């Protein structure tokens, strides 16, 4: 079906009318964007409230479902774990006196070296605050200054990064490259036990591994170590990188096996037993959902502005 004008107009006049129409539509979009920006600003403020440290914090159960390998809880206040009490039944751990299990107590005091920090939540909070800084305190689209689409894309990038931090911890923050500081436990963590606590898809996730020390004379080449990224002569860099980030093999894939040897805290070790438990955190789930909604709203606004501003000849 074709569209015609009566009376007929010249091609140049038609182009001029199309540009004027797009310009008017752009003005309308910029006017309606004020409401969108206000909604995004309110959503980000809600996220900061949900992420802010507030007593008594969130107490979350950390208990394995089909076994008694791990039973207990932790308390999160902001980006810190301030308290935790767990009982562990895993291979090679001594029973705590008076119990039929090994007891773990997180007693993070106010001292910096005793703080159990969730670095992912620090990242989320920083990205949200940077997003609010980009929006400023004004109530209309003028707060973004020139290059509205570019500023909205920058804002969307920050929100995407915040969601990515909530989605999962990077490999460098997990076993075998990272280890929870034993000083945050009272008594200190058993030397043959690895403990990870991180956020995965807005859920607090605990991973515990019992380790077997491999004597230097008996130890084969470790399957994973930071140094192997630069020195392993087998395969190309792409293959080594894929292994390191969990795209191929290794502990980030199908789990640890007793045949793999890892370089951990200056030792070569094998994993004898592994337990992974997730606990849904209502506040983090709310932040995850809000950030997803804000990202979607920004995507629609950017797409509309990009199409109309191009048609209107706006650079």
Coordinates of C-alpha atoms in Angstrom, one line a residue:
X1 CA 0.0 0.0 0.0
X2 CA 1.4 3.4 -0.9
X3 CA 0.9 6.8 0.8
X4 CA 0.4 9.9 -1.3
X5 CA -0.1 13.6 -0.5
X6 CA -2.7 15.9 -2.0
X7 CA -1.9 18.3 -3.3
X8 CA 1.4 16.7 -4.4
X9 CA 4.6 18.2 -2.9
X10 CA 8.1 18.1 -4.1
X11 CA 10.7 15.6 -2.9
X12 CA 12.6 18.3 -1.0
X13 CA 9.5 19.6 0.7
X14 CA 8.6 16.0 1.7
X15 CA 12.0 15.5 3.3
X16 CA 11.6 18.8 5.1
X17 CA 8.2 17.8 6.4
X18 CA 9.6 14.5 7.6
X19 CA 12.4 16.2 9.5
X20 CA 9.9 18.6 11.1
X21 CA 7.7 15.8 12.1
X22 CA 10.6 13.9 13.6
X23 CA 11.8 17.0 15.4
X24 CA 8.3 17.4 17.0
X25 CA 8.3 13.8 18.0
X26 CA 11.8 14.2 19.5
X27 CA 10.5 17.2 21.6
X28 CA 7.6 15.1 22.8
X29 CA 10.0 12.2 23.7
X30 CA 12.3 14.5 25.6
X31 CA 9.3 15.9 27.5
X32 CA 8.0 12.5 28.4
X33 CA 11.6 11.4 29.3
X34 CA 11.4 13.6 32.4
X35 CA 8.9 11.2 34.0
X36 CA 11.1 8.2 33.0
X37 CA 14.2 9.9 34.6
X38 CA 12.2 10.6 37.8
X39 CA 11.1 7.0 37.9
X40 CA 14.7 5.7 37.4
X41 CA 16.0 8.1 40.1
X42 CA 13.4 6.8 42.6
X43 CA 14.2 3.2 41.7
X44 CA 17.9 3.8 42.3
X45 CA 17.2 5.4 45.7
X46 CA 15.1 2.4 46.6
X47 CA 18.1 0.2 45.7
X48 CA 20.5 2.2 47.9
X49 CA 18.0 1.9 50.8
X50 CA 17.9 -1.9 50.3
X51 CA 21.7 -2.1 50.1
X52 CA 22.4 0.2 53.1
X53 CA 23.5 -1.3 56.4
X54 CA 20.6 -1.4 58.8
X55 CA 20.4 -3.2 62.1
X56 CA 19.5 -6.0 62.8
X57 CA 20.4 -6.9 59.2
X58 CA 19.2 -10.0 57.3
X59 CA 19.6 -13.4 58.9
X60 CA 19.8 -16.1 56.3
X61 CA 19.8 -19.9 56.7
X62 CA 22.7 -21.8 55.2
X63 CA 21.7 -25.5 55.4
X64 CA 22.1 -28.3 52.9
X65 CA 18.8 -29.8 51.8
X66 CA 19.4 -33.5 51.5
X67 CA 22.2 -34.0 54.0
X68 CA 23.6 -32.7 57.3
X69 CA 26.8 -31.5 55.7
X70 CA 26.1 -27.9 56.6
X71 CA 23.6 -26.5 59.0
X72 CA 23.6 -22.9 60.2
X73 CA 23.0 -19.2 59.5
X74 CA 24.7 -16.0 58.7
X75 CA 23.7 -12.4 59.4
X76 CA 24.3 -9.7 56.7
X77 CA 24.4 -6.0 57.4
X78 CA 25.0 -4.0 54.2
X79 CA 28.1 -5.5 52.5
X80 CA 29.4 -7.2 55.7
X81 CA 28.7 -10.6 57.3
X82 CA 28.7 -9.7 61.0
X83 CA 27.7 -13.0 62.5
X84 CA 27.4 -16.6 61.6
X85 CA 27.1 -20.0 63.3
X86 CA 27.4 -23.2 61.3
X87 CA 27.9 -26.9 62.0
X88 CA 29.8 -28.9 59.3
X89 CA 30.0 -32.6 58.7
X90 CA 32.6 -33.2 56.0
X91 CA 35.5 -35.6 55.4
X92 CA 38.6 -34.9 57.4
X93 CA 37.3 -32.3 59.8
X94 CA 37.5 -32.9 63.6
X95 CA 34.4 -32.8 65.6
X96 CA 34.1 -29.8 68.0
X97 CA 34.1 -30.9 71.6
X98 CA 30.6 -31.8 72.7
X99 CA 29.2 -31.9 69.2
X100 CA 29.0 -34.6 66.5
X101 CA 30.1 -32.0 63.9
X102 CA 32.7 -29.3 63.3
X103 CA 31.6 -25.8 64.4
X104 CA 32.3 -22.7 62.4
X105 CA 31.6 -19.3 64.0
X106 CA 31.9 -16.0 62.2
X107 CA 32.7 -13.3 64.7
X108 CA 33.7 -10.3 62.5
X109 CA 34.5 -7.5 64.9
X110 CA 34.9 -3.8 64.0
X111 CA 38.6 -4.2 63.3
X112 CA 39.4 -4.0 59.6
X113 CA 41.3 -7.2 59.5
X114 CA 38.3 -9.1 61.1
X115 CA 35.7 -7.8 58.6
X116 CA 34.0 -10.4 56.4
X117 CA 33.3 -8.2 53.3
X118 CA 31.1 -9.1 50.3
X119 CA 33.0 -7.3 47.7
X120 CA 30.2 -7.8 45.1
X121 CA 27.8 -5.7 47.2
X122 CA 30.4 -3.0 47.5
X123 CA 30.5 -3.0 43.6
X124 CA 26.7 -2.9 43.3
X125 CA 26.5 0.0 45.7
X126 CA 29.2 2.0 43.9
X127 CA 27.5 1.5 40.5
X128 CA 24.2 2.6 41.9
X129 CA 25.7 5.7 43.5
X130 CA 27.5 6.5 40.2
X131 CA 24.2 6.2 38.4
X132 CA 22.5 8.7 40.8
X133 CA 25.5 11.0 40.3
X134 CA 24.9 10.9 36.5
X135 CA 21.2 11.8 37.0
X136 CA 22.0 14.7 39.3
X137 CA 19.3 16.3 41.5
X138 CA 17.3 18.0 38.8
X139 CA 13.8 16.9 38.0
X140 CA 13.9 17.1 34.2
X141 CA 15.8 15.9 31.2
X142 CA 18.0 19.0 31.3
X143 CA 20.0 17.4 34.2
X144 CA 21.7 15.2 31.6
X145 CA 23.1 18.1 29.7
X146 CA 24.1 17.7 26.0
X147 CA 24.3 14.3 24.4
X148 CA 21.2 12.8 26.1
X149 CA 21.4 9.5 24.4
X150 CA 25.1 9.1 25.2
X151 CA 24.4 9.9 28.9
X152 CA 21.6 7.5 29.0
X153 CA 23.8 4.8 27.5
X154 CA 26.4 5.5 30.2
X155 CA 23.7 5.2 32.8
X156 CA 22.5 1.9 31.4
X157 CA 26.1 0.6 31.4
X158 CA 26.3 1.3 35.2
X159 CA 23.0 -0.4 35.9
X160 CA 24.1 -3.4 33.8
X161 CA 27.4 -3.6 35.7
X162 CA 25.5 -3.5 39.0
X163 CA 23.3 -6.4 37.9
X164 CA 26.4 -8.3 36.7
X165 CA 27.9 -8.0 40.2
X166 CA 24.7 -9.4 41.7
X167 CA 24.7 -12.2 39.1
X168 CA 27.9 -13.9 40.2
X169 CA 31.4 -13.5 41.6
X170 CA 34.3 -13.5 39.1
X171 CA 36.7 -16.5 39.2
X172 CA 39.4 -14.5 40.8
X173 CA 37.2 -14.1 43.9
X174 CA 36.6 -17.9 44.2
X175 CA 38.5 -21.0 45.0
X176 CA 41.4 -21.7 44.3
X177 CA 42.4 -18.1 43.7
X178 CA 40.6 -16.6 46.7
X179 CA 40.3 -17.7 50.3
X180 CA 38.3 -16.3 53.1
X181 CA 40.5 -14.8 55.8
X182 CA 40.7 -17.4 58.6
X183 CA 40.8 -14.5 61.2
X184 CA 37.1 -13.7 60.7
X185 CA 36.4 -17.1 62.3
X186 CA 36.5 -17.8 66.1
X187 CA 38.4 -20.1 66.4
X188 CA 40.3 -19.6 63.1
X189 CA 39.3 -21.7 60.1
X190 CA 40.7 -25.2 60.0
X191 CA 43.7 -25.3 57.6
X192 CA 42.2 -28.2 55.6
X193 CA 38.9 -26.4 55.0
X194 CA 38.2 -23.8 52.3
X195 CA 35.3 -21.5 52.8
X196 CA 33.8 -19.2 50.1
X197 CA 30.8 -16.9 50.7
X198 CA 29.5 -14.8 47.7
X199 CA 26.5 -13.7 45.8
X200 CA 25.1 -15.7 42.9
X201 CA 21.9 -14.4 41.1
X202 CA 21.0 -12.4 44.2
X203 CA 21.3 -15.4 46.5
X204 CA 24.0 -15.7 49.2
X205 CA 26.0 -18.8 48.3
X206 CA 28.4 -20.7 50.6
X207 CA 30.9 -23.2 49.2
X208 CA 33.0 -25.4 51.5
X209 CA 35.7 -27.8 50.5
X210 CA 37.8 -30.2 52.6
X211 CA 41.3 -30.3 51.2
X212 CA 44.0 -33.0 51.1
X213 CA 47.6 -31.6 51.2
X214 CA 49.8 -33.1 48.5
X215 CA 53.5 -33.4 49.4
X216 CA 55.8 -31.6 47.0
X217 CA 57.5 -34.8 45.9
X218 CA 54.2 -36.5 45.0
X219 CA 52.4 -33.5 43.5
X220 CA 51.6 -33.4 39.8
X221 CA 51.3 -30.0 38.1
X222 CA 48.4 -28.1 39.6
X223 CA 45.3 -27.9 37.4
X224 CA 44.7 -24.3 38.3
X225 CA 46.9 -21.5 39.5
X226 CA 47.2 -17.8 38.6
X227 CA 50.7 -18.4 37.2
X228 CA 49.4 -21.0 34.8
X229 CA 47.6 -18.3 32.8
X230 CA 51.0 -17.0 31.7
X231 CA 53.3 -20.0 31.7
X232 CA 51.3 -23.0 30.6
X233 CA 52.7 -24.1 27.3
X234 CA 49.8 -26.4 26.4
X235 CA 47.1 -24.8 24.2
X236 CA 46.7 -21.2 23.3
X237 CA 45.9 -18.2 25.5
X238 CA 42.2 -18.5 24.5
X239 CA 42.1 -22.1 25.8
X240 CA 43.9 -21.2 29.1
X241 CA 41.6 -18.2 29.6
X242 CA 38.5 -20.3 29.0
X243 CA 39.7 -22.8 31.6
X244 CA 40.4 -20.1 34.1
X245 CA 37.0 -18.5 33.8
X246 CA 35.1 -21.8 33.9
X247 CA 34.2 -22.1 30.2
X248 CA 36.1 -25.3 29.9
X249 CA 36.8 -27.8 32.6
X250 CA 37.9 -27.0 36.1
X251 CA 36.1 -26.2 39.3
X252 CA 33.8 -23.6 37.7
X253 CA 32.3 -26.3 35.5
X254 CA 31.0 -29.6 36.7
X255 CA 32.6 -29.3 40.1
X256 CA 35.8 -30.4 41.7
X257 CA 37.0 -34.0 41.3
X258 CA 39.5 -35.8 43.5
X259 CA 41.9 -36.2 40.6
X260 CA 42.5 -32.4 40.2
X261 CA 45.3 -30.7 42.0
X262 CA 45.1 -27.0 42.8
X263 CA 47.6 -24.4 43.9
X264 CA 45.9 -22.9 47.0
X265 CA 47.6 -20.6 49.6
X266 CA 51.0 -21.7 48.5
X267 CA 50.1 -25.4 48.8
X268 CA 49.2 -28.2 46.3
X269 CA 45.9 -29.7 47.4
X270 CA 43.1 -32.0 46.2
X271 CA 39.5 -31.5 47.1
X272 CA 38.1 -34.4 49.0
X273 CA 34.5 -33.2 49.5
X274 CA 32.6 -30.1 48.4
X275 CA 29.3 -28.6 49.7
X276 CA 27.5 -25.7 48.0
X277 CA 24.4 -24.1 49.6
X278 CA 22.3 -21.1 48.4
X279 CA 20.1 -18.9 50.6
X280 CA 17.7 -16.4 48.9
X281 CA 18.1 -12.9 50.3
X282 CA 14.8 -10.9 49.9
X283 CA 16.5 -7.5 49.9
X284 CA 19.1 -8.6 47.2
X285 CA 16.3 -10.2 45.1
X286 CA 14.4 -6.9 45.3
X287 CA 17.5 -5.0 44.1
X288 CA 18.0 -7.5 41.3
X289 CA 14.4 -7.1 40.1
X290 CA 14.5 -3.3 40.4
X291 CA 17.7 -3.0 38.4
X292 CA 16.3 -5.3 35.7
X293 CA 13.3 -3.0 35.4
X294 CA 15.4 0.1 35.2
X295 CA 17.7 -1.4 32.6
X296 CA 14.6 -2.4 30.5
X297 CA 13.1 1.1 30.7
X298 CA 16.4 2.7 29.8
X299 CA 16.7 0.4 26.8
X300 CA 13.3 1.4 25.4
X301 CA 14.1 5.2 26.0
X302 CA 17.5 4.9 24.3
X303 CA 16.1 3.0 21.3
X304 CA 13.2 5.5 20.8
X305 CA 15.5 8.5 21.1
X306 CA 18.1 7.0 18.8
X307 CA 15.6 6.4 16.0
X308 CA 13.9 9.8 16.3
X309 CA 17.0 11.9 16.9
X310 CA 18.6 10.4 13.8
X311 CA 15.5 11.1 11.7
X312 CA 15.4 14.7 13.0
X313 CA 19.1 15.2 12.0
X314 CA 20.2 15.6 15.6
X315 CA 23.9 14.9 16.1

